């Protein structure tokens, strides 16, 4: 009876009833998922049904092992890792960024990205790790993780140009614990701290931003927004853009909200008066608050553009920091002034510009910029009189020592920093060359190895010395001083290169400094080697944050049970796709 009832149910689904043989092997051949609902085996030739059944049975009898996808991912990871390791080993110096992140599964991860130049002066950036953190995020633990990751990639600390991190104290301690001597704080994080501090303490700006958010909430109603769009199209023959959604952790989102409100203010006012007899005009900011928002935009729009430029990963960024800090510093002789307004893009929504800027002393654009520069100077160029804050001062001066070398070695910015910066850079670079091998020796070795290899290369070098000795002996017999023909000391050659470098014209800012150095490496061999070391340093920790954007695609709320190892493999492969092998 049970079998007959079961057959009726299967017939209702359009499926053939099971035979006694099929019932005995129901775990294997009873797979009904190969047919769509409403179909039956009589809808197709018997041979086709038989072939389909046999292939399905075979696949079920020999299922794919559960570990096969993991093994394939592991194989792909290992192959890609070998490729990236070969690139790393070929580089003379590497710069790194690191940051911490919490996933949807509430697990902490620490990222590590590397940045270096290849033999053709092309900047390469790769993701090395996104390691699960199993302890509290203390500086000591971060230091142990960083050391382990550097050792995993066989990174010699003497070849590390610098680490770029956010302003967290745990990151500072972690980098020190890992044994890294040069540490750069993220420009974007420092700007964010400065602007957040100013907005928090400026009551009039707080009130203006709150009003802008109230207006945005009013327009979030589909009914109100639909009527507003129809009104603007009918009266102004234009289509308004929506006001952006807020984000508490991104200061520039409030800037974009303010821009949108100011640009559409004329439309918004007229619409508010006509919509339902003006009873919602309380949601519209008054002219005084619009003046506050305009001052806010004028002061910080250039800063946002500068942060966007420094967030790049395919070009030199650390060399921007000092020139950009001076550019927005009203107290600097290199202040950009009204020219900073050209950094912003014209707003095509703006129908008029009759409202003046706020006359509130707190909202003078230069006052706002000074408050931001105060935070930048603390991190990147602290005043020697502020040394009473021992840790911050020492960290800031160490960062400044890196930045002056980066900016001086960037031919675009060598004249866009102060004279005291150039003098400091020359002094520090002179100390650096005392620990480096003479470039001429390296160049000879590279040229020799290019034409010979192994034991032949050693023989060629020996022949070169014999012929050189013979030529020197010949000219000495003619009364020439051989001692005078010996190459000058490294320091003398370095000073001569500094003079040549200083006399060369600066290229345009949009040009590639790496291509410039590639073209001038023969005439400036010592400085070019230093440029390879310092220009690869990043000005922000954005590369590590991009790793977490990929991590958010890998670890989602519907896929949050991945082990830390598998999550790292998937993130690593996703970020390094162009280095992945193609399997047959």
XYZ file of C-alpha atoms in Angstrom:
584
model
C 0.000 0.000 0.000
C 2.803 2.372 0.850
C 4.479 1.600 -2.475
C 1.246 2.322 -4.386
C 0.794 5.640 -2.585
C 4.401 6.516 -3.356
C 3.855 5.648 -7.023
C 0.835 7.928 -7.159
C 2.865 10.794 -5.761
C 5.630 10.257 -8.297
C 3.070 10.082 -11.100
C 1.604 13.366 -9.947
C 5.065 14.897 -10.405
C 5.295 13.495 -13.908
C 8.010 11.031 -12.895
C 7.988 7.309 -13.726
C 7.326 4.945 -10.814
C 10.306 3.154 -9.390
C 10.789 -0.519 -10.165
C 11.765 -2.991 -7.502
C 15.352 -2.915 -8.793
C 15.451 0.857 -8.615
C 14.094 0.833 -5.091
C 16.871 -1.483 -3.972
C 19.454 0.978 -5.281
C 17.576 4.171 -4.566
C 20.649 5.885 -3.115
C 22.344 5.628 -6.502
C 19.746 5.676 -9.262
C 16.866 7.399 -7.546
C 18.115 10.875 -8.395
C 15.112 12.733 -9.782
C 16.874 16.070 -10.049
C 17.982 15.308 -13.612
C 14.407 15.868 -14.837
C 12.481 19.076 -14.735
C 9.010 19.109 -13.111
C 6.239 18.081 -15.484
C 8.424 15.963 -17.748
C 8.657 12.176 -18.052
C 10.967 9.657 -19.578
C 8.509 9.170 -22.424
C 9.186 12.703 -23.671
C 12.510 11.618 -25.191
C 13.937 8.526 -26.960
C 14.594 5.515 -24.792
C 18.277 5.476 -25.734
C 18.743 9.077 -24.624
C 17.011 8.403 -21.340
C 19.162 5.328 -20.846
C 22.378 7.239 -21.602
C 21.388 10.054 -19.246
C 20.508 7.591 -16.500
C 23.757 5.681 -16.835
C 25.884 8.854 -16.804
C 24.039 10.168 -13.773
C 24.496 6.862 -11.985
C 28.200 6.861 -12.764
C 28.648 10.386 -11.440
C 26.800 9.525 -8.270
C 28.785 6.345 -7.721
C 32.041 8.328 -8.137
C 31.318 11.697 -6.566
C 33.909 14.471 -6.624
C 35.904 14.299 -3.396
C 35.128 17.108 -0.967
C 38.808 18.091 -0.795
C 39.283 18.549 -4.566
C 38.234 22.256 -4.664
C 40.488 22.987 -1.678
C 43.386 21.164 -3.314
C 42.895 23.086 -6.553
C 42.821 26.400 -4.702
C 45.910 25.406 -2.731
C 47.722 24.466 -5.932
C 46.761 27.762 -7.554
C 47.906 29.629 -4.456
C 51.282 27.889 -4.384
C 51.922 28.479 -8.090
C 51.001 32.160 -7.820
C 53.081 32.520 -4.693
C 56.144 31.165 -6.494
C 55.712 33.724 -9.278
C 55.388 36.625 -6.854
C 58.319 35.399 -4.788
C 60.492 35.410 -7.912
C 59.495 39.031 -8.546
C 60.242 39.964 -4.938
C 63.634 38.265 -4.992
C 64.622 40.178 -8.122
C 63.877 43.559 -6.507
C 66.618 45.456 -4.711
C 64.231 47.189 -2.270
C 60.599 46.742 -1.221
C 58.117 49.001 0.529
C 55.115 47.645 2.432
C 51.709 48.661 3.729
C 49.720 46.909 6.434
C 46.367 47.367 8.135
C 43.875 45.441 10.274
C 40.286 44.591 9.362
C 37.297 42.816 10.914
C 35.295 40.539 8.601
C 31.569 39.776 8.514
C 32.370 36.742 10.657
C 33.831 39.124 13.273
C 37.332 37.765 12.728
C 40.347 40.045 12.592
C 42.729 39.980 9.616
C 46.088 41.660 9.040
C 47.046 42.505 5.465
C 50.485 42.970 3.918
C 51.135 44.484 0.479
C 54.507 44.970 -1.230
C 55.625 47.653 -3.697
C 58.847 47.534 -5.710
C 60.456 48.278 -9.077
C 61.475 45.819 -11.734
C 64.561 46.154 -13.917
C 62.686 48.447 -16.325
C 61.627 50.899 -13.579
C 58.014 49.704 -13.658
C 56.244 49.928 -10.297
C 54.768 46.605 -9.161
C 52.324 46.145 -6.287
C 51.299 42.736 -4.957
C 49.303 41.389 -2.038
C 51.364 39.053 0.114
C 49.110 38.121 3.021
C 45.745 38.608 4.650
C 46.413 36.695 7.852
C 43.802 35.692 10.437
C 44.438 37.305 13.832
C 43.776 34.911 16.697
C 44.770 37.187 19.593
C 44.032 40.700 20.810
C 45.286 43.338 18.370
C 48.159 44.514 20.541
C 51.331 46.025 19.148
C 53.398 43.044 20.275
C 51.097 40.569 18.535
C 51.022 42.622 15.331
C 54.817 42.750 15.449
C 55.026 38.955 15.688
C 52.627 38.537 12.774
C 54.544 41.007 10.599
C 57.839 39.290 11.401
C 56.370 35.899 10.522
C 54.981 37.175 7.223
C 58.272 38.828 6.250
C 60.153 35.636 7.079
C 57.655 33.616 5.042
C 58.664 35.665 1.987
C 62.378 35.686 2.918
C 62.458 39.480 3.176
C 65.736 40.858 4.485
C 64.995 43.844 6.744
C 67.911 45.747 5.208
C 65.999 45.794 1.903
C 62.801 47.222 3.420
C 62.413 50.844 2.325
C 59.596 51.609 4.779
C 56.242 50.504 6.176
C 53.139 52.667 5.704
C 50.328 52.251 8.258
C 47.497 54.186 9.841
C 47.992 56.263 12.989
C 47.124 53.521 15.460
C 49.564 53.141 18.319
C 49.362 49.365 17.971
C 50.628 49.699 14.392
C 53.530 51.890 15.471
C 54.567 49.378 18.112
C 54.034 46.456 15.728
C 56.317 47.926 13.056
C 58.994 48.619 15.662
C 58.665 45.100 17.075
C 59.136 43.691 13.565
C 62.510 45.440 13.387
C 61.598 47.936 10.638
C 63.432 51.233 11.036
C 61.411 53.456 8.666
C 57.718 54.029 9.304
C 55.384 56.406 7.413
C 51.957 57.361 8.749
C 49.044 57.341 6.304
C 48.357 60.813 4.861
C 44.637 60.119 4.368
C 44.141 58.891 7.943
C 45.930 61.953 9.300
C 43.740 64.279 7.234
C 40.660 62.386 8.412
C 41.697 62.854 12.048
C 42.267 66.579 11.536
C 38.948 67.219 9.795
C 36.972 65.057 12.220
C 38.457 66.995 15.129
C 37.561 70.337 13.533
C 33.990 69.329 12.675
C 33.429 67.954 16.176
C 34.534 71.210 17.826
C 32.874 73.663 15.400
C 29.261 74.111 16.506
C 28.110 76.212 13.553
C 29.427 73.649 11.062
C 27.803 70.854 13.043
C 24.470 72.652 12.809
C 24.829 73.214 9.067
C 25.714 69.577 8.394
C 22.807 68.352 10.524
C 20.457 70.526 8.478
C 21.905 69.133 5.254
C 21.261 65.616 6.559
C 17.659 66.548 7.461
C 17.138 67.771 3.912
C 18.611 64.568 2.552
C 16.267 62.506 4.773
C 13.279 64.500 3.477
C 14.308 63.858 -0.122
C 14.743 60.148 0.629
C 10.946 59.872 0.391
C 10.056 58.600 -3.086
C 7.035 60.876 -3.219
C 8.961 64.043 -2.357
C 11.851 63.213 -4.668
C 9.543 62.441 -7.573
C 7.769 65.794 -7.206
C 11.107 67.586 -6.862
C 12.521 66.036 -10.053
C 9.356 66.934 -11.977
C 9.522 70.500 -10.664
C 13.181 71.008 -11.646
C 12.685 69.479 -15.093
C 9.663 71.654 -15.780
C 11.084 74.949 -14.510
C 14.841 74.637 -15.098
C 14.986 72.017 -17.872
C 17.551 70.023 -15.877
C 17.644 66.746 -13.958
C 18.872 66.990 -10.347
C 21.223 64.466 -8.796
C 20.337 62.675 -5.590
C 22.019 63.793 -2.385
C 24.580 61.116 -1.369
C 23.941 58.749 1.525
C 25.878 59.514 4.733
C 28.827 57.516 6.062
C 30.177 58.170 9.553
C 33.703 56.938 8.878
C 34.316 58.916 5.646
C 34.636 62.673 6.133
C 34.393 63.419 2.412
C 30.858 61.988 2.245
C 29.629 64.946 4.313
C 31.563 67.174 1.910
C 29.702 65.639 -1.039
C 26.367 66.082 0.761
C 27.201 69.748 1.368
C 28.197 70.201 -2.286
C 24.943 68.704 -3.513
C 22.825 70.867 -1.194
C 24.658 74.093 -2.076
C 24.583 73.377 -5.815
C 20.799 72.785 -5.799
C 19.903 75.377 -3.173
C 17.975 77.672 -5.544
C 15.928 74.753 -6.847
C 15.359 73.376 -3.348
C 14.152 76.716 -1.950
C 11.683 77.342 -4.755
C 10.431 73.770 -4.600
C 9.992 73.942 -0.815
C 7.860 77.065 -1.150
C 5.533 75.510 -3.721
C 5.342 71.931 -2.422
C 2.233 71.485 -0.235
C 2.107 75.240 0.416
C 5.533 75.365 1.959
C 4.747 73.443 5.115
C 8.036 71.506 4.809
C 10.295 74.568 4.495
C 11.684 73.773 7.941
C 13.671 70.990 6.263
C 15.493 73.498 4.035
C 18.676 75.169 5.407
C 18.622 78.960 5.591
C 21.033 81.229 3.722
C 23.361 81.570 6.719
C 23.907 77.822 6.963
C 24.440 77.623 3.209
C 27.225 80.197 3.625
C 28.781 77.940 6.261
C 28.621 74.960 3.922
C 30.177 76.991 1.094
C 33.144 77.932 3.301
C 33.480 74.284 4.324
C 33.559 73.218 0.670
C 36.032 75.917 -0.369
C 38.472 74.931 2.369
C 38.322 71.150 2.058
C 37.527 70.334 -1.566
C 41.226 70.723 -2.524
C 42.174 68.491 0.408
C 39.831 65.774 -0.838
C 41.374 65.919 -4.316
C 44.872 65.658 -2.849
C 43.868 62.615 -0.769
C 42.472 60.992 -3.913
C 45.780 61.496 -5.713
C 47.763 60.040 -2.814
C 45.499 56.989 -2.714
C 46.890 55.686 -6.011
C 48.929 52.496 -6.267
C 50.410 52.629 -9.778
C 52.638 55.668 -9.287
C 54.879 57.336 -6.694
C 52.806 58.808 -3.840
C 54.972 59.347 -0.758
C 56.873 62.152 -2.498
C 53.593 64.107 -2.653
C 53.161 64.463 1.107
C 55.442 67.411 1.932
C 54.599 69.454 -1.205
C 50.871 68.913 -0.613
C 51.166 69.833 3.063
C 52.836 73.123 2.107
C 50.265 73.698 -0.633
C 47.348 73.760 1.847
C 49.257 75.489 4.678
C 48.300 79.202 4.807
C 51.431 79.918 6.867
C 53.786 78.424 4.274
C 55.551 80.385 1.538
C 54.440 77.590 -0.814
C 50.712 78.010 -0.004
C 48.479 77.521 -3.035
C 45.971 80.262 -2.169
C 43.147 80.778 -4.645
C 44.847 78.421 -7.088
C 43.645 75.595 -4.853
C 40.118 76.232 -6.110
C 41.149 74.924 -9.515
C 41.611 71.468 -7.970
C 37.839 71.183 -7.645
C 35.626 70.204 -10.542
C 32.978 72.669 -11.783
C 29.484 71.801 -10.567
C 27.094 71.923 -13.508
C 24.047 71.823 -11.226
C 24.809 75.212 -9.687
C 22.397 77.772 -11.093
C 23.749 80.827 -9.276
C 26.415 81.922 -6.830
C 24.876 84.894 -5.081
C 25.202 83.744 -1.472
C 28.454 84.846 0.211
C 30.680 82.699 2.373
C 29.992 82.685 6.081
C 31.587 85.546 8.013
C 31.904 83.368 11.110
C 35.570 83.515 12.242
C 35.613 79.742 12.707
C 34.570 79.197 9.097
C 37.263 81.206 7.344
C 38.728 78.707 4.831
C 42.310 79.364 5.917
C 41.330 78.677 9.536
C 39.893 75.314 8.543
C 43.003 74.461 6.536
C 45.284 75.424 9.420
C 43.470 73.003 11.717
C 44.113 70.174 9.238
C 47.750 71.162 8.661
C 48.292 71.120 12.425
C 47.629 67.370 12.434
C 49.772 66.850 9.335
C 52.746 68.642 10.864
C 52.449 66.618 14.031
C 52.865 63.393 12.035
C 55.164 64.505 9.218
C 57.183 67.528 10.380
C 56.895 68.181 14.117
C 58.326 71.376 15.533
C 61.552 70.719 17.497
C 60.033 72.718 20.348
C 57.358 70.031 20.722
C 59.851 67.349 21.731
C 58.290 67.115 25.199
C 55.867 64.601 23.630
C 58.711 62.165 23.262
C 57.148 59.274 21.336
C 55.117 61.392 18.914
C 58.043 63.715 18.301
C 60.547 60.949 17.637
C 58.112 59.106 15.385
C 57.281 62.310 13.513
C 60.914 63.295 12.989
C 61.751 59.787 11.760
C 58.859 60.036 9.298
C 60.054 63.481 8.184
C 63.496 62.030 7.467
C 61.881 59.588 5.030
C 59.624 62.182 3.419
C 62.358 64.726 2.652
C 64.338 62.068 0.817
C 61.265 60.946 -1.140
C 60.307 64.471 -2.199
C 63.883 65.498 -3.022
C 64.454 62.389 -5.147
C 61.238 62.994 -7.082
C 62.345 65.315 -9.920
C 58.840 66.818 -10.044
C 58.972 68.062 -6.450
C 62.636 68.803 -5.730
C 61.857 72.526 -6.134
C 58.444 72.345 -4.412
C 59.840 71.828 -0.914
C 61.636 74.256 1.389
C 65.372 74.856 1.281
C 65.703 73.391 4.758
C 64.079 70.204 3.441
C 66.547 69.975 0.562
C 69.483 70.496 2.901
C 68.186 67.818 5.265
C 67.645 65.407 2.365
C 71.188 65.892 1.068
C 72.628 65.277 4.517
C 70.605 62.093 5.017
C 71.332 60.761 1.527
C 75.049 61.344 2.072
C 74.814 59.092 5.125
C 72.903 56.498 3.089
C 75.569 56.147 0.397
C 78.209 55.276 2.972
C 76.519 51.908 3.464
C 75.831 51.133 -0.194
C 78.079 49.486 -2.762
C 79.568 51.794 -5.412
C 77.118 51.841 -8.345
C 79.955 51.641 -10.877
C 80.968 48.234 -9.516
C 77.416 46.981 -9.679
C 77.014 48.280 -13.204
C 80.198 46.523 -14.316
C 79.025 43.269 -12.787
C 75.609 43.558 -14.411
C 77.062 44.322 -17.833
C 79.504 41.443 -17.522
C 76.856 38.993 -16.431
C 74.754 40.141 -19.350
C 77.341 38.913 -21.839
C 78.711 35.918 -19.919
C 77.634 33.621 -17.157
C 79.110 31.413 -14.460
C 82.857 30.772 -14.662
C 83.044 32.639 -17.986
C 81.928 35.857 -16.280
C 84.782 35.613 -13.771
C 87.246 35.036 -16.596
C 85.974 38.054 -18.514
C 86.340 40.263 -15.431
C 89.915 39.034 -14.978
C 90.743 39.822 -18.616
C 89.271 43.278 -18.168
C 91.592 43.944 -15.222
C 94.619 42.718 -17.208
C 93.868 45.001 -20.167
C 93.137 47.943 -17.877
C 96.439 47.439 -16.046
C 98.281 47.276 -19.397
C 96.708 50.533 -20.599
C 97.569 52.305 -17.348
C 101.168 51.064 -17.547
C 101.467 52.367 -21.103
C 100.334 55.881 -20.269
C 102.430 55.934 -17.076
C 105.573 55.371 -19.130
C 104.667 58.544 -21.032
C 104.782 60.543 -17.790
C 101.075 60.433 -16.820
C 100.164 60.109 -13.125
C 98.178 56.889 -12.672
C 97.021 57.948 -9.208
C 95.274 60.925 -10.744
C 93.385 58.581 -13.071
C 91.812 56.588 -10.248
C 88.099 57.201 -9.821
C 87.160 59.890 -7.282
C 85.745 58.842 -3.907
C 82.076 57.923 -3.734
C 81.264 61.026 -1.708
C 82.861 63.289 -4.323
C 80.901 61.634 -7.116
C 77.715 61.945 -5.081
C 78.203 65.688 -4.562
C 78.865 66.102 -8.277
C 75.638 64.257 -9.042
C 73.739 66.522 -6.651
C 74.946 69.552 -8.605
C 73.909 68.007 -11.916
C 70.552 66.919 -10.515
C 69.833 70.378 -9.128
C 70.590 72.038 -12.459
C 68.188 69.832 -14.412
C 64.700 71.264 -15.095
C 61.815 69.714 -13.179
C 59.401 67.657 -15.318
C 55.653 68.239 -15.277
C 53.724 66.922 -12.284
C 51.719 64.517 -14.452
C 54.907 62.901 -15.775
C 56.237 59.573 -14.478
C 59.274 60.026 -12.189
C 60.286 56.401 -12.734
C 60.608 56.945 -16.477
C 62.577 60.128 -15.775
C 65.033 58.222 -13.605
C 65.272 55.428 -16.140
C 66.394 57.998 -18.725
C 68.880 59.650 -16.332
C 70.197 56.593 -14.471
C 73.382 56.497 -16.556
C 74.324 60.105 -15.767
C 73.130 59.933 -12.136
C 73.941 56.348 -11.060
C 74.190 56.995 -7.312
C 71.050 59.110 -7.037
C 69.110 56.732 -9.283
C 69.890 53.851 -6.951
C 68.625 55.900 -4.003
C 65.523 56.826 -6.003
C 64.762 53.124 -6.495
C 64.849 52.744 -2.730
C 62.693 55.692 -1.650
C 60.236 56.482 -4.446
C 58.484 53.119 -4.029
C 57.209 54.095 -0.557
C 53.446 54.708 -0.495
C 51.917 57.818 1.031
C 48.802 56.056 2.337
C 47.732 52.625 3.552
C 45.013 52.517 0.874
C 46.581 49.458 -0.862
C 45.947 47.416 2.291
C 42.411 48.751 2.553
C 41.777 47.587 -0.999
C 42.690 44.093 0.175
C 39.846 44.323 2.678
C 37.421 45.371 -0.057
C 38.272 42.103 -1.778
C 38.021 40.330 1.581
C 34.483 41.649 1.927
C 33.613 39.951 -1.366
C 35.130 36.666 -0.168
C 33.804 36.601 3.410
C 30.132 37.573 3.319
C 27.286 37.120 5.774
C 26.168 34.125 3.682
C 29.691 32.734 3.454
C 31.282 33.378 6.811
C 32.394 29.854 7.785
C 35.622 29.860 5.792
C 38.709 28.937 7.748
C 41.339 31.633 8.069
C 43.707 29.731 5.782
C 41.148 29.246 3.004
C 40.022 32.858 3.272
C 43.630 34.025 2.882
C 44.114 31.778 -0.155
C 41.015 33.153 -1.887
C 41.857 36.776 -1.098
C 45.467 36.284 -2.196
C 44.462 34.721 -5.522
C 41.798 37.341 -6.148
C 44.190 40.257 -5.575
C 47.004 38.694 -7.637
C 44.993 37.421 -10.593
C 47.401 38.716 -13.230
C 50.168 36.547 -11.763
C 48.073 33.375 -11.612
C 49.128 30.494 -13.881
C 46.866 29.167 -16.602
C 46.394 25.433 -16.112
C 45.678 23.236 -19.153
